[in-house]
PDB file of C-alpha atoms in Angstrom:
ATOM      1  CA  ASP A1394      -3.329 -14.445   3.433  1.00 73.00           C
ATOM      2  CA  GLY A1395      -6.029 -13.943   0.827  1.00 76.00           C
ATOM      3  CA  VAL A1396      -5.608 -17.533  -0.328  1.00 79.00           C
ATOM      4  CA  HIS A1397      -6.870 -19.671   2.549  1.00 81.00           C
ATOM      5  CA  VAL A1398      -9.330 -17.027   3.729  1.00 82.00           C
ATOM      6  CA  ALA A1399     -11.180 -14.651   1.429  1.00 83.00           C
ATOM      7  CA  PRO A1400     -11.224 -10.957   2.393  1.00 82.00           C
ATOM      8  CA  GLU A1401     -14.998 -11.040   2.884  1.00 84.00           C
ATOM      9  CA  MET A1402     -14.751 -13.918   5.360  1.00 85.00           C
ATOM     10  CA  ALA A1403     -11.933 -12.209   7.250  1.00 83.00           C
ATOM     11  CA  ARG A1404     -14.025  -9.054   7.596  1.00 81.00           C
ATOM     12  CA  LEU A1405     -17.028 -11.070   8.783  1.00 84.00           C
ATOM     13  CA  ALA A1406     -14.953 -12.953  11.363  1.00 83.00           C
ATOM     14  CA  LEU A1407     -13.407  -9.721  12.608  1.00 81.00           C
ATOM     15  CA  ARG A1408     -16.778  -8.025  12.997  1.00 80.00           C
ATOM     16  CA  ALA A1409     -18.074 -11.024  14.933  1.00 82.00           C
ATOM     17  CA  ARG A1410     -15.055 -11.364  17.255  1.00 73.00           C
ATOM     18  CA  LEU A1411     -13.589  -7.901  17.878  1.00 65.00           C
ATOM     19  CA  PRO A1412     -11.828  -6.805  20.053  1.00 62.00           C
ATOM     20  CA  ALA A1413      -8.607  -8.819  19.779  1.00 52.00           C
ATOM     21  CA  GLY A1414      -8.416 -11.843  21.978  1.00 58.00           C
ATOM     22  CA  GLY A1415     -11.423 -13.328  20.209  1.00 76.00           C
ATOM     23  CA  LEU A1416      -9.322 -14.087  17.156  1.00 85.00           C
ATOM     24  CA  VAL A1417      -5.663 -14.899  16.728  1.00 88.00           C
ATOM     25  CA  LEU A1418      -3.544 -14.490  13.630  1.00 88.00           C
ATOM     26  CA  VAL A1419      -1.336 -17.434  12.703  1.00 86.00           C
ATOM     27  CA  SER A1420       0.693 -18.566   9.722  1.00 86.00           C
ATOM     28  CA  ASP A1421       1.089 -22.026   8.269  1.00 83.00           C
ATOM     29  CA  ALA A1422       3.775 -20.812   5.884  1.00 88.00           C
ATOM     30  CA  MET A1423       5.873 -23.378   4.090  1.00 89.00           C
ATOM     31  CA  ALA A1424       9.639 -23.245   3.508  1.00 85.00           C
ATOM     32  CA  PRO A1425       9.638 -20.715   0.610  1.00 87.00           C
ATOM     33  CA  ALA A1426       8.001 -18.060   2.805  1.00 88.00           C
ATOM     34  CA  GLY A1427      10.218 -15.028   3.253  1.00 86.00           C
ATOM     35  CA  THR A1428      12.303 -15.907   0.197  1.00 89.00           C
ATOM     36  CA  ASP A1429      12.205 -15.116  -3.508  1.00 87.00           C
ATOM     37  CA  SER A1430      11.868 -18.818  -4.359  1.00 89.00           C
ATOM     38  CA  VAL A1431       9.193 -19.589  -6.914  1.00 90.00           C
ATOM     39  CA  GLU A1432       9.618 -23.362  -6.767  1.00 91.00           C
ATOM     40  CA  ALA A1433       9.542 -25.798  -3.877  1.00 90.00           C
ATOM     41  CA  THR A1434       8.797 -29.424  -3.174  1.00 89.00           C
ATOM     42  CA  LEU A1435       6.439 -31.192  -0.804  1.00 87.00           C
ATOM     43  CA  ASP A1436       7.083 -34.874  -0.210  1.00 88.00           C
ATOM     44  CA  GLY A1437       9.192 -34.872  -3.365  1.00 90.00           C
ATOM     45  CA  ARG A1438       6.429 -33.323  -5.484  1.00 91.00           C
ATOM     46  CA  PRO A1439       6.992 -29.970  -7.222  1.00 94.00           C
ATOM     47  CA  LEU A1440       5.196 -26.822  -6.136  1.00 94.00           C
ATOM     48  CA  ARG A1441       5.047 -23.430  -7.812  1.00 94.00           C
ATOM     49  CA  ARG A1442       4.534 -20.093  -6.087  1.00 93.00           C
ATOM     50  CA  ASP A1443       1.525 -18.046  -7.167  1.00 90.00           C
ATOM     51  CA  GLY A1444       1.569 -14.876  -5.065  1.00 88.00           C
ATOM     52  CA  ALA A1445       0.986 -15.996  -1.473  1.00 88.00           C
ATOM     53  CA  ALA A1446      -0.057 -19.486  -2.581  1.00 91.00           C
ATOM     54  CA  LEU A1447       2.002 -22.588  -3.276  1.00 92.00           C
ATOM     55  CA  ARG A1448       0.294 -24.713  -5.905  1.00 94.00           C
ATOM     56  CA  ARG A1449       0.636 -28.270  -7.172  1.00 94.00           C
ATOM     57  CA  PRO A1450       1.173 -28.816 -10.920  1.00 95.00           C
ATOM     58  CA  ASP A1451      -2.600 -29.368 -11.325  1.00 95.00           C
ATOM     59  CA  GLY A1452      -3.213 -25.880  -9.842  1.00 93.00           C
ATOM     60  CA  GLY A1453      -4.526 -27.162  -6.519  1.00 93.00           C
ATOM     61  CA  LEU A1454      -3.542 -25.337  -3.353  1.00 92.00           C
ATOM     62  CA  ALA A1455      -0.678 -26.997  -1.483  1.00 91.00           C
ATOM     63  CA  GLY A1456       0.037 -24.326   1.119  1.00 89.00           C
ATOM     64  CA  SER A1457       1.060 -20.774   1.793  1.00 90.00           C
ATOM     65  CA  ALA A1458       4.193 -18.735   1.193  1.00 90.00           C
ATOM     66  CA  ALA A1459       2.855 -15.902   3.373  1.00 90.00           C
ATOM     67  CA  THR A1460       4.693 -15.097   6.598  1.00 91.00           C
ATOM     68  CA  LEU A1461       2.954 -13.934   9.752  1.00 91.00           C
ATOM     69  CA  LEU A1462       4.018 -10.370   8.921  1.00 92.00           C
ATOM     70  CA  ASP A1463       2.453 -10.790   5.456  1.00 91.00           C
ATOM     71  CA  GLY A1464      -0.739 -11.762   7.270  1.00 90.00           C
ATOM     72  CA  VAL A1465      -0.524  -8.664   9.456  1.00 92.00           C
ATOM     73  CA  HIS A1466      -0.173  -6.476   6.354  1.00 91.00           C
ATOM     74  CA  TRP A1467      -3.001  -8.268   4.562  1.00 90.00           C
ATOM     75  CA  LEU A1468      -5.396  -8.109   7.485  1.00 88.00           C
ATOM     76  CA  ALA A1469      -4.660  -4.478   8.337  1.00 88.00           C
ATOM     77  CA  GLY A1470      -5.104  -3.585   4.670  1.00 87.00           C
ATOM     78  CA  ILE A1471      -8.230  -5.518   3.677  1.00 78.00           C
ATOM     79  CA  ALA A1472     -10.191  -4.850   6.809  1.00 69.00           C
ATOM     80  CA  ALA A1473      -8.828  -1.399   7.695  1.00 71.00           C
ATOM     81  CA  ILE A1474      -8.328  -2.648  11.251  1.00 76.00           C
ATOM     82  CA  ASP A1475      -6.170  -0.620  13.633  1.00 81.00           C
ATOM     83  CA  PRO A1476      -2.629  -1.994  13.222  1.00 87.00           C
ATOM     84  CA  ALA A1477      -2.251  -2.195  17.008  1.00 87.00           C
ATOM     85  CA  LEU A1478      -5.236  -4.558  17.130  1.00 85.00           C
ATOM     86  CA  VAL A1479      -3.876  -6.696  14.287  1.00 88.00           C
ATOM     87  CA  LEU A1480      -0.463  -6.843  15.990  1.00 89.00           C
ATOM     88  CA  ALA A1481      -2.124  -7.966  19.229  1.00 87.00           C
ATOM     89  CA  MET A1482      -3.865 -10.725  17.244  1.00 88.00           C
ATOM     90  CA  ALA A1483      -0.412 -11.898  16.064  1.00 89.00           C
ATOM     91  CA  THR A1484       1.414 -11.584  19.401  1.00 86.00           C
ATOM     92  CA  SER A1485      -0.229 -11.221  22.799  1.00 83.00           C
ATOM     93  CA  ALA A1486      -3.594 -12.847  21.897  1.00 85.00           C
ATOM     94  CA  PRO A1487      -2.137 -16.197  20.723  1.00 86.00           C
ATOM     95  CA  ALA A1488       0.379 -16.164  23.590  1.00 83.00           C
ATOM     96  CA  ALA A1489      -2.442 -15.670  26.095  1.00 84.00           C
ATOM     97  CA  ARG A1490      -4.437 -18.511  24.491  1.00 84.00           C
ATOM     98  CA  ILE A1491      -1.644 -20.985  25.201  1.00 86.00           C
ATOM     99  CA  GLY A1492      -0.624 -19.488  28.528  1.00 84.00           C
ATOM    100  CA  ALA A1493       2.768 -18.280  27.277  1.00 78.00           C
ATOM    101  CA  ARG A1494       4.492 -15.122  28.444  1.00 70.00           C
ATOM    102  CA  ALA A1495       5.526 -14.343  24.886  1.00 67.00           C
ATOM    103  CA  GLY A1496       3.960 -11.416  23.091  1.00 63.00           C
ATOM    104  CA  SER A1497       4.596  -8.920  25.881  1.00 66.00           C
ATOM    105  CA  LEU A1498       7.388  -6.942  27.492  1.00 72.00           C
ATOM    106  CA  LEU A1499       6.689  -8.159  31.019  1.00 72.00           C
ATOM    107  CA  PRO A1500       9.523  -9.193  33.357  1.00 77.00           C
ATOM    108  CA  GLY A1501      10.375 -12.820  32.773  1.00 72.00           C
ATOM    109  CA  SER A1502       9.030 -12.845  29.226  1.00 71.00           C
ATOM    110  CA  PRO A1503      11.258 -14.114  26.408  1.00 69.00           C
ATOM    111  CA  ALA A1504      13.504 -11.372  25.060  1.00 72.00           C
ATOM    112  CA  ASP A1505      12.467 -11.894  21.441  1.00 79.00           C
ATOM    113  CA  LEU A1506      11.497  -8.627  19.786  1.00 83.00           C
ATOM    114  CA  VAL A1507      10.446  -7.440  16.356  1.00 87.00           C
ATOM    115  CA  TRP A1508      10.792  -3.760  15.506  1.00 90.00           C
ATOM    116  CA  LEU A1509       8.329  -2.546  12.896  1.00 92.00           C
ATOM    117  CA  ALA A1510       8.244   0.861  11.234  1.00 93.00           C
ATOM    118  CA  PRO A1511       4.998   2.865  11.323  1.00 90.00           C
ATOM    119  CA  ASP A1512       4.087   1.356   7.930  1.00 89.00           C
ATOM    120  CA  LEU A1513       4.572  -2.123   9.500  1.00 91.00           C
ATOM    121  CA  SER A1514       7.704  -2.861   7.477  1.00 91.00           C
ATOM    122  CA  LEU A1515      10.292  -4.943   9.285  1.00 92.00           C
ATOM    123  CA  ARG A1516      13.160  -2.931  10.755  1.00 93.00           C
ATOM    124  CA  ARG A1517      14.975  -5.417  12.992  1.00 91.00           C
ATOM    125  CA  VAL A1518      14.592  -8.676  14.907  1.00 88.00           C
ATOM    126  CA  TRP A1519      16.132  -9.671  18.224  1.00 84.00           C
ATOM    127  CA  ARG A1520      16.168 -13.275  19.397  1.00 82.00           C
ATOM    128  CA  ALA A1521      17.183 -13.903  23.003  1.00 74.00           C
ATOM    129  CA  ASP A1522      18.526 -10.334  23.292  1.00 63.00           C
ATOM    130  CA  SER A1523      20.765 -10.647  20.195  1.00 64.00           C
ATOM    131  CA  PRO A1524      20.010  -8.795  16.952  1.00 64.00           C
ATOM    132  CA  LEU A1525      19.574 -10.987  13.870  1.00 68.00           C
ATOM    133  CA  LYS A1526      20.863  -9.887  10.496  1.00 58.00           C
TER     134      LYS A1526
END
């Protein structure tokens, strides 16, 4: 997200572990992720959004407001990695690591789908075969 991992370290890790399957992309986003909220709380303590970061009043990092899709955009952009490879790192690679059938369109896999435009912007989401608004 550019906060927890610096671009230089992401590039180094990618060079060391390509192709996909060696690395997985995850998000530890907190509640404000995907919203316009600039304030949040953690255990009753105030947090303030600073780009992708959520910070305590003293400026210390409390967490991330970056979604998994934000991570896909960031990684594809900073490392100029093929978007298909980055998407595999966010879908089929982590699913394979835990032995799940998610992240693929194989028979018997969960029918949860995300439709992305060529620029990786979100077009639509289906959860259990039903479109979400």
